[in-house]
Short mmCIF file of N, CA, C and O in Angstrom, two decimals:
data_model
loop_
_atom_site.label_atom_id
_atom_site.label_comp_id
_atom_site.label_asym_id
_atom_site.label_seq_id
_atom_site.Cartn_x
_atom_site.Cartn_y
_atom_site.Cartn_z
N UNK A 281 146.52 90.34 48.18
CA UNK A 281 147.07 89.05 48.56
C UNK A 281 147.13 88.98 50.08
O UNK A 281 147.40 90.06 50.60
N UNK A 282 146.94 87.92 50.94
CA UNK A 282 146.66 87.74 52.16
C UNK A 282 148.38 87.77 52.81
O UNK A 282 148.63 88.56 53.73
N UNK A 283 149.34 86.99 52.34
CA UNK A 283 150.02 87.29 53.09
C UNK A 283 151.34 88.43 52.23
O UNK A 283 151.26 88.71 51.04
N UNK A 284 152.45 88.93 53.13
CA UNK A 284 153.60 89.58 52.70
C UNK A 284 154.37 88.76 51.95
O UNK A 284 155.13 89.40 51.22
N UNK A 285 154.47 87.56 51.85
CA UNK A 285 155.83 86.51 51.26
C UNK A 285 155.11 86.72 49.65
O UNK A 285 155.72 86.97 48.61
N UNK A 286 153.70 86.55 49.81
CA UNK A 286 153.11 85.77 48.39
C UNK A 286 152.98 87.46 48.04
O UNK A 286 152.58 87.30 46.89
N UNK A 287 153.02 88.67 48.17
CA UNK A 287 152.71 90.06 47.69
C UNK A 287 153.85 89.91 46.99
O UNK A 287 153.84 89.64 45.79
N UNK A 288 155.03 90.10 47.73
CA UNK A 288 156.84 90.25 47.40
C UNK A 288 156.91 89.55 46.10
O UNK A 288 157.29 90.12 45.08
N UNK A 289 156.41 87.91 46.15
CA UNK A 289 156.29 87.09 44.93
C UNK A 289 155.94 87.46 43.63
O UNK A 289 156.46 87.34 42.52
N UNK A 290 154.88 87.94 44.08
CA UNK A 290 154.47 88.65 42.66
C UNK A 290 154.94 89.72 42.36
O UNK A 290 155.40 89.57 41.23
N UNK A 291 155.13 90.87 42.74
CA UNK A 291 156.00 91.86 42.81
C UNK A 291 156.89 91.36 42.17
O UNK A 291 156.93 91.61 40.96
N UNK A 292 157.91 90.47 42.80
CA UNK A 292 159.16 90.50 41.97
C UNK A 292 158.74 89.48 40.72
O UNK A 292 159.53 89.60 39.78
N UNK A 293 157.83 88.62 40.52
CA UNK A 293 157.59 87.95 39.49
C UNK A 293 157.47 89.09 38.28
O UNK A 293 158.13 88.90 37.25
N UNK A 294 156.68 90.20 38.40
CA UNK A 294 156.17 91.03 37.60
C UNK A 294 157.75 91.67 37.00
O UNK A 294 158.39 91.50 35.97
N UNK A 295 157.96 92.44 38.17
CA UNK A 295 159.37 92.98 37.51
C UNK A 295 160.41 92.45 36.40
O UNK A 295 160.89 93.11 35.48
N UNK A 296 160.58 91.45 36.62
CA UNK A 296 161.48 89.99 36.19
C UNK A 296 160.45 89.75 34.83
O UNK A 296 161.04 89.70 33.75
N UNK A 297 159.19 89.62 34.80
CA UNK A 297 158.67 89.61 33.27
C UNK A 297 158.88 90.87 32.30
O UNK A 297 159.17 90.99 31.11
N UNK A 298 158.64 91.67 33.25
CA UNK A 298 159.13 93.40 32.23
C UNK A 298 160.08 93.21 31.80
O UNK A 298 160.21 93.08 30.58
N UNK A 299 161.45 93.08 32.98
CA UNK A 299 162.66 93.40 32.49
C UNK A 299 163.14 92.72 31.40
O UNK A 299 163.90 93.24 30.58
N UNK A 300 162.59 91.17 31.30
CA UNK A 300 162.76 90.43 29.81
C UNK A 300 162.44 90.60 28.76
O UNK A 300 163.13 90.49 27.75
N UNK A 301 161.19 90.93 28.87
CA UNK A 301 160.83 91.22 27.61
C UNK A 301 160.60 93.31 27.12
O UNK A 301 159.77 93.79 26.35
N UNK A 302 161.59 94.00 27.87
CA UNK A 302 161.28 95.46 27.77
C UNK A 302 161.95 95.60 26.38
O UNK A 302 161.56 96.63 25.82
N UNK A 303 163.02 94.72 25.50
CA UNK A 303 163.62 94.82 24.11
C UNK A 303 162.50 94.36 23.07
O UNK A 303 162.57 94.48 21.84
N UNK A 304 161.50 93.82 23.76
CA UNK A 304 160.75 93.11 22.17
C UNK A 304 160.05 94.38 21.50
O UNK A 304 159.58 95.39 22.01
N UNK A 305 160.18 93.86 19.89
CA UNK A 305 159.97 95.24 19.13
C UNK A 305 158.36 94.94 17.87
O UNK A 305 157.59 95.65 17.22
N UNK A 306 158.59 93.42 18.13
CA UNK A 306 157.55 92.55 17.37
C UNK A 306 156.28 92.99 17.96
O UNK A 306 156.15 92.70 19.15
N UNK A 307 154.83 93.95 17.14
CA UNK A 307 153.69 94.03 18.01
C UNK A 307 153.17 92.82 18.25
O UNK A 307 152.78 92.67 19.41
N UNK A 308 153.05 91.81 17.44
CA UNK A 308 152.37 90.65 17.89
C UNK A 308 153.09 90.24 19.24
O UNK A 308 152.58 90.37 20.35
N UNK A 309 154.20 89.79 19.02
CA UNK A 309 154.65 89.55 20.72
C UNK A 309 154.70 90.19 22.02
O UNK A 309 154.81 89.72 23.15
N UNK A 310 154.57 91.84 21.43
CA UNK A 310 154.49 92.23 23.03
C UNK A 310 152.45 91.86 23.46
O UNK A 310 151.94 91.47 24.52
N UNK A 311 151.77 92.22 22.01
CA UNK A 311 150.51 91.81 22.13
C UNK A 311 149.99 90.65 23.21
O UNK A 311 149.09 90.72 24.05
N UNK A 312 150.93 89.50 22.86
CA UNK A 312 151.15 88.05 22.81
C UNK A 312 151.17 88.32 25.04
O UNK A 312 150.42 88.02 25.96
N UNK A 313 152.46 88.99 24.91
CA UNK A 313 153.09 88.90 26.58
C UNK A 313 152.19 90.29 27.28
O UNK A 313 152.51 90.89 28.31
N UNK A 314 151.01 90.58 26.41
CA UNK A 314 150.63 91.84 27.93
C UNK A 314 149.11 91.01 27.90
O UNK A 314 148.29 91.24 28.78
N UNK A 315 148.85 90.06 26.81
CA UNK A 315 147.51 89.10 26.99
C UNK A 315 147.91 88.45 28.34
O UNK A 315 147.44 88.72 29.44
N UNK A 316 149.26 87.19 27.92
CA UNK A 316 149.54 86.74 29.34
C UNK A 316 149.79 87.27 30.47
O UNK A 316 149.58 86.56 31.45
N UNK A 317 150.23 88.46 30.67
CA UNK A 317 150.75 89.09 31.22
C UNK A 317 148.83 89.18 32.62
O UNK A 317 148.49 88.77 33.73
N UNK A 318 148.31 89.88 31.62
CA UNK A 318 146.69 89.99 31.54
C UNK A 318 145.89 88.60 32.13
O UNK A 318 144.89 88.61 32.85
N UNK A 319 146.48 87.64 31.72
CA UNK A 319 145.76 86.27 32.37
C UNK A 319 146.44 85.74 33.51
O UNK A 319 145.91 84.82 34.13
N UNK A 320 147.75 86.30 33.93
CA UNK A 320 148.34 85.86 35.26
C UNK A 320 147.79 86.57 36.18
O UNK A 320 147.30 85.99 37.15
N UNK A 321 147.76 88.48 36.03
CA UNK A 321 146.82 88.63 36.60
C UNK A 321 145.74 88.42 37.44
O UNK A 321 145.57 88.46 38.66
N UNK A 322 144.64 88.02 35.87
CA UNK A 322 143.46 87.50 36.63
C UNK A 322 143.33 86.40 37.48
O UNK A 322 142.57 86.43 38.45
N UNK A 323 144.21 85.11 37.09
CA UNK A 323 144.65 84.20 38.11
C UNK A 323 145.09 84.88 39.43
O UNK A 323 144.60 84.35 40.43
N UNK A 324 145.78 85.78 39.63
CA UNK A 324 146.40 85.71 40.76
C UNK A 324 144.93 86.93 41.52
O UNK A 324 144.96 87.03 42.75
N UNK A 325 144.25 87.42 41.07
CA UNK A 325 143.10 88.04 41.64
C UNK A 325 142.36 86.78 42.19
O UNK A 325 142.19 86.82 43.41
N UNK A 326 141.94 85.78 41.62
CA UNK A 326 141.27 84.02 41.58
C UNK A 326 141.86 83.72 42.69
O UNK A 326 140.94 83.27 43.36
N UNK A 327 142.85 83.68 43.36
CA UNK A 327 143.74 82.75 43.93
C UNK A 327 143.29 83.87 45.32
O UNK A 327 142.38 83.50 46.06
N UNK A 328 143.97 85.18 45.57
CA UNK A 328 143.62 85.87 46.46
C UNK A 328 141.92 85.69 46.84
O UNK A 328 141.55 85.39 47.98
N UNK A 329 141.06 85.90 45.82
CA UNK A 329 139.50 85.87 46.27
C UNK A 329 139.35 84.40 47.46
O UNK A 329 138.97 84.46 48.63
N UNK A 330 139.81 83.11 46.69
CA UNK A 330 140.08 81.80 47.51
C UNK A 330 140.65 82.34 48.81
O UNK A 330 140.12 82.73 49.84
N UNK A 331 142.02 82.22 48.36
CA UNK A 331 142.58 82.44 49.79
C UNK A 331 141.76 83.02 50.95
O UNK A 331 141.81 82.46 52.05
N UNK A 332 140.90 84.30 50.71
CA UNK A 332 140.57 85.00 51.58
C UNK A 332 139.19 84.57 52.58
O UNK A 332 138.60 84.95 53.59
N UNK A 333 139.15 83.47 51.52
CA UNK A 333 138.03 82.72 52.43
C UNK A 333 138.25 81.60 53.53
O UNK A 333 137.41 81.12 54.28
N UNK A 334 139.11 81.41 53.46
CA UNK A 334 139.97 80.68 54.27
C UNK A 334 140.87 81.05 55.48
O UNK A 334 141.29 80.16 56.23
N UNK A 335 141.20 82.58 55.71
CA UNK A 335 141.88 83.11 56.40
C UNK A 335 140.85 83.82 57.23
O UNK A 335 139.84 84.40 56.85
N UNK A 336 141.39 83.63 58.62
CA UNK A 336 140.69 84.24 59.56
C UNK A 336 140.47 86.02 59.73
O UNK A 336 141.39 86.83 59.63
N UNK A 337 139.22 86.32 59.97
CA UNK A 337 139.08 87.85 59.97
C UNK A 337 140.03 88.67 60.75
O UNK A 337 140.04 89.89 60.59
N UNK A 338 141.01 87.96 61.77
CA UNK A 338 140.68 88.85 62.51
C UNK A 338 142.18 88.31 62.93
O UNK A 338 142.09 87.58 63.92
N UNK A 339 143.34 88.44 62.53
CA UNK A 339 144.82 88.40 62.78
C UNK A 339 145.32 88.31 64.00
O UNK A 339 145.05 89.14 64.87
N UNK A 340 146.19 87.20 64.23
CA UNK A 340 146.55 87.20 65.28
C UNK A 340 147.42 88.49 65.88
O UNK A 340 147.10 89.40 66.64
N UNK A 341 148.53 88.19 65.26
CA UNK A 341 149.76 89.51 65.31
C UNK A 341 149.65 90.00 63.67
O UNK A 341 148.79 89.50 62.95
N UNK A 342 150.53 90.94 63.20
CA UNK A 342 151.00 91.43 61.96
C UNK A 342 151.65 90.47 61.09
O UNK A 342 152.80 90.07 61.28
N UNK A 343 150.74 90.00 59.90
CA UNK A 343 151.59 89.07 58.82
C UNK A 343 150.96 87.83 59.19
O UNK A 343 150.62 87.20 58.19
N UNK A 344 150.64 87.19 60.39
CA UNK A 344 149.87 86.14 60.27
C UNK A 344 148.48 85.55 60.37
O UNK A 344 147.76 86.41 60.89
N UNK A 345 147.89 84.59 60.14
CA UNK A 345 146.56 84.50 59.72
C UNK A 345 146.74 82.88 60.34
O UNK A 345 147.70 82.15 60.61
N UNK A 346 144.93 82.76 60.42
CA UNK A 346 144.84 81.56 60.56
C UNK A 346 143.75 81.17 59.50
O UNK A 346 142.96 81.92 58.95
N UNK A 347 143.90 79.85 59.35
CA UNK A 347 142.68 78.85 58.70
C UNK A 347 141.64 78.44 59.12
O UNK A 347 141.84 78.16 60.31
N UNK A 348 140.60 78.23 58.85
CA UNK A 348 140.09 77.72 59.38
C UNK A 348 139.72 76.78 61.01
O UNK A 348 139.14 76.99 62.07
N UNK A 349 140.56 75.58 60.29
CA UNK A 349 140.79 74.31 60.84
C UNK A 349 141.87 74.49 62.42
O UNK A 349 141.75 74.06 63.57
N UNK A 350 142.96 75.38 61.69
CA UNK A 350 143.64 75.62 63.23
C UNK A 350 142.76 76.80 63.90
O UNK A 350 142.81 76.81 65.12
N UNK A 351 141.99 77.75 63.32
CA UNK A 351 141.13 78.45 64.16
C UNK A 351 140.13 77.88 65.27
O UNK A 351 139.83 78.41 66.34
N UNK A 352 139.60 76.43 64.67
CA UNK A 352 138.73 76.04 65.10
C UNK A 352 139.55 74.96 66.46
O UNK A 352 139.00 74.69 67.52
N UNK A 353 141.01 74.48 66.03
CA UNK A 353 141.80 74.04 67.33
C UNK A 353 142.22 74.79 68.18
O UNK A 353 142.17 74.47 69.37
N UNK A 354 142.65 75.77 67.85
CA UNK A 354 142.70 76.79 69.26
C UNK A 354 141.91 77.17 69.84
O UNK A 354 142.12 77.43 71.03
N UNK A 355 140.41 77.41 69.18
CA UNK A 355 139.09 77.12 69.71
C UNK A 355 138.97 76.19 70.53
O UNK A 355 138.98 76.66 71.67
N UNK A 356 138.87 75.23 70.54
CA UNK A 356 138.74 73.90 71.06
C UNK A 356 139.86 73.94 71.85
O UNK A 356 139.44 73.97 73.01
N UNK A 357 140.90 73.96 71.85
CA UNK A 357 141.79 73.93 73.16
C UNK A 357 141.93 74.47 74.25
O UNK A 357 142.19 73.89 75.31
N UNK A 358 141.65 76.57 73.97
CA UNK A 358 141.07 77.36 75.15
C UNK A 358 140.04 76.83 75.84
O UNK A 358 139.86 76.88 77.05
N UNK A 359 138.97 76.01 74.54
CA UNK A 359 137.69 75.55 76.04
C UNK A 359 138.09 74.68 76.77
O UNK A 359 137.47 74.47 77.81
N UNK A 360 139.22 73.93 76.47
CA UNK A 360 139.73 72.82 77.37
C UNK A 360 140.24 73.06 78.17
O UNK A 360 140.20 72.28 79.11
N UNK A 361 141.11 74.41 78.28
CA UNK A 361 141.58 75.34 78.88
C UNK A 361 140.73 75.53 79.97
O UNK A 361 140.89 74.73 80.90
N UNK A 362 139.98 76.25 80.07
CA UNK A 362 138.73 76.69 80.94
C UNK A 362 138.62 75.64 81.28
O UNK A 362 139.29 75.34 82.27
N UNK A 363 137.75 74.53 80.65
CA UNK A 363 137.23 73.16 81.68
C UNK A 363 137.95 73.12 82.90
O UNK A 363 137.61 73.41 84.04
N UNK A 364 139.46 72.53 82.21
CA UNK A 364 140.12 71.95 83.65
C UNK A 364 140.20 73.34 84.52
O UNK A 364 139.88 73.32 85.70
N UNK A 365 140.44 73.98 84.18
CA UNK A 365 140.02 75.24 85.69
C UNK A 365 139.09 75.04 85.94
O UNK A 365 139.16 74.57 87.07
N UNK A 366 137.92 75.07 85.58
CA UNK A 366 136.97 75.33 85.68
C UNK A 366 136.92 73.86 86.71
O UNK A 366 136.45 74.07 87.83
N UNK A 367 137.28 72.68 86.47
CA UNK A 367 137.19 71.61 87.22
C UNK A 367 138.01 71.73 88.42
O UNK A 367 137.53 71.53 89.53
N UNK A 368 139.62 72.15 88.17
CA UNK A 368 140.17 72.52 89.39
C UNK A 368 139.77 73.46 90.71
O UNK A 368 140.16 73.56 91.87
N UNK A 369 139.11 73.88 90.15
CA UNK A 369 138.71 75.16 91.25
C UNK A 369 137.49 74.25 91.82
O UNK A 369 137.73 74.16 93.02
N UNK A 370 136.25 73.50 91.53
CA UNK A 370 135.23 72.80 91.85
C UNK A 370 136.38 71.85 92.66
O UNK A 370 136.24 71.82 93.88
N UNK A 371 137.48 71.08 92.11
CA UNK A 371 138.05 70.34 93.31
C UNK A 371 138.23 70.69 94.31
O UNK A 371 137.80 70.21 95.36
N UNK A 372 139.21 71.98 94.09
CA UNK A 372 139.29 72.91 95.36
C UNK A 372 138.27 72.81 96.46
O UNK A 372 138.24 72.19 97.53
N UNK A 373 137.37 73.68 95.79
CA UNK A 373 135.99 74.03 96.96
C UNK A 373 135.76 73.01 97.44
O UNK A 373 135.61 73.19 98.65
N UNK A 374 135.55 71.44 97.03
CA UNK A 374 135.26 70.05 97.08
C UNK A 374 136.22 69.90 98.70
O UNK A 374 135.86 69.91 99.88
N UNK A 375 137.43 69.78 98.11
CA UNK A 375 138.04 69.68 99.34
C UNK A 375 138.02 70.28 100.21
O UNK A 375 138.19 69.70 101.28
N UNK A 376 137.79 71.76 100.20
CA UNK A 376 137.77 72.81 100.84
C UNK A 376 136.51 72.48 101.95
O UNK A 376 136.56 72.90 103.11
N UNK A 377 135.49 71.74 101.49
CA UNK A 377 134.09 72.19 101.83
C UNK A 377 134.51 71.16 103.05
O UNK A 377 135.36 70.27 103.07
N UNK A 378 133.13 71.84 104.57
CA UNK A 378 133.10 70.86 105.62
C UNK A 378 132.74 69.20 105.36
O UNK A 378 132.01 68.76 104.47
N UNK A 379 133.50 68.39 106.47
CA UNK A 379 132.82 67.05 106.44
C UNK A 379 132.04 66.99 107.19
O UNK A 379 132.18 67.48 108.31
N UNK A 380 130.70 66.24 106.70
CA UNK A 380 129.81 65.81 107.07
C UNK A 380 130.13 64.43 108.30
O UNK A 380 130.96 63.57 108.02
N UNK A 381 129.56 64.40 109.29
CA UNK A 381 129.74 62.84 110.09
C UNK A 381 128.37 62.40 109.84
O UNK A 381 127.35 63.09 109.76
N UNK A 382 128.51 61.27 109.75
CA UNK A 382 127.66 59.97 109.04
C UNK A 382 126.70 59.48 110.33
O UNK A 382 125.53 59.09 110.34
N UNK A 383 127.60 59.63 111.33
CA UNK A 383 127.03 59.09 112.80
C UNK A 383 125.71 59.80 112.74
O UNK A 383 124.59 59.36 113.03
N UNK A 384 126.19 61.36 112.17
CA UNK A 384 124.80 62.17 112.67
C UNK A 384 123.56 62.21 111.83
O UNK A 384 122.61 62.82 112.31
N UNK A 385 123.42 61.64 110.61
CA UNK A 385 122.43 61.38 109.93
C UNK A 385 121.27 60.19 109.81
O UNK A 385 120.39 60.28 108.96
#
């Protein structure tokens, strides 16, 4: 599972199904609850495979992830980032640079 909140979830989901049903004595019903038991599972393998396509490779800090979509805005904002430096500093020099007199051309 991609993140710690949704691991814990299931974790304690699982526990909490044992502990209910650890008295049943009926084979058909425990049959019954380790099938489901068996198909939440595989759902929750389904759900992680998704998820993981969606979450960025490569973590910011510990525990968090990005998507796509905000990957691709912080993308886009560092280059905006750069531009205006990249423009400020060209002002700079701009101003910086000698004037020309007009007389002399």
């Amino acid at each position: 599972m991609p993140t710690k909140n949704r691991r814990a979830w299931i974790k304690k989901k699982a526990q909490i199904g044992f502990k209910e049903k650890k008295n049943l004595t009926d084979s058909e019903d425990i049959d019954f609850h380790i099938r489901l038991a068996e198909t939440h599972l595989e759902s929750v393998k389904v759900q992680s495979s998704h998820l993981q396509l969606y979450i960025d490779d490569e973590p910011r800090q510990k525990g968090e992830f990005l998507f796509p979509m905000q990957k691709a805005r912080l993308d886009e904002f560092a280059r905006q980032e750069e531009e205006r430096e990249r423009l400020k500093l060209e002002a700079k020099k701009l101003k910086n640079a000698p004037k020309f007199d007009e007389d002399l051309i």
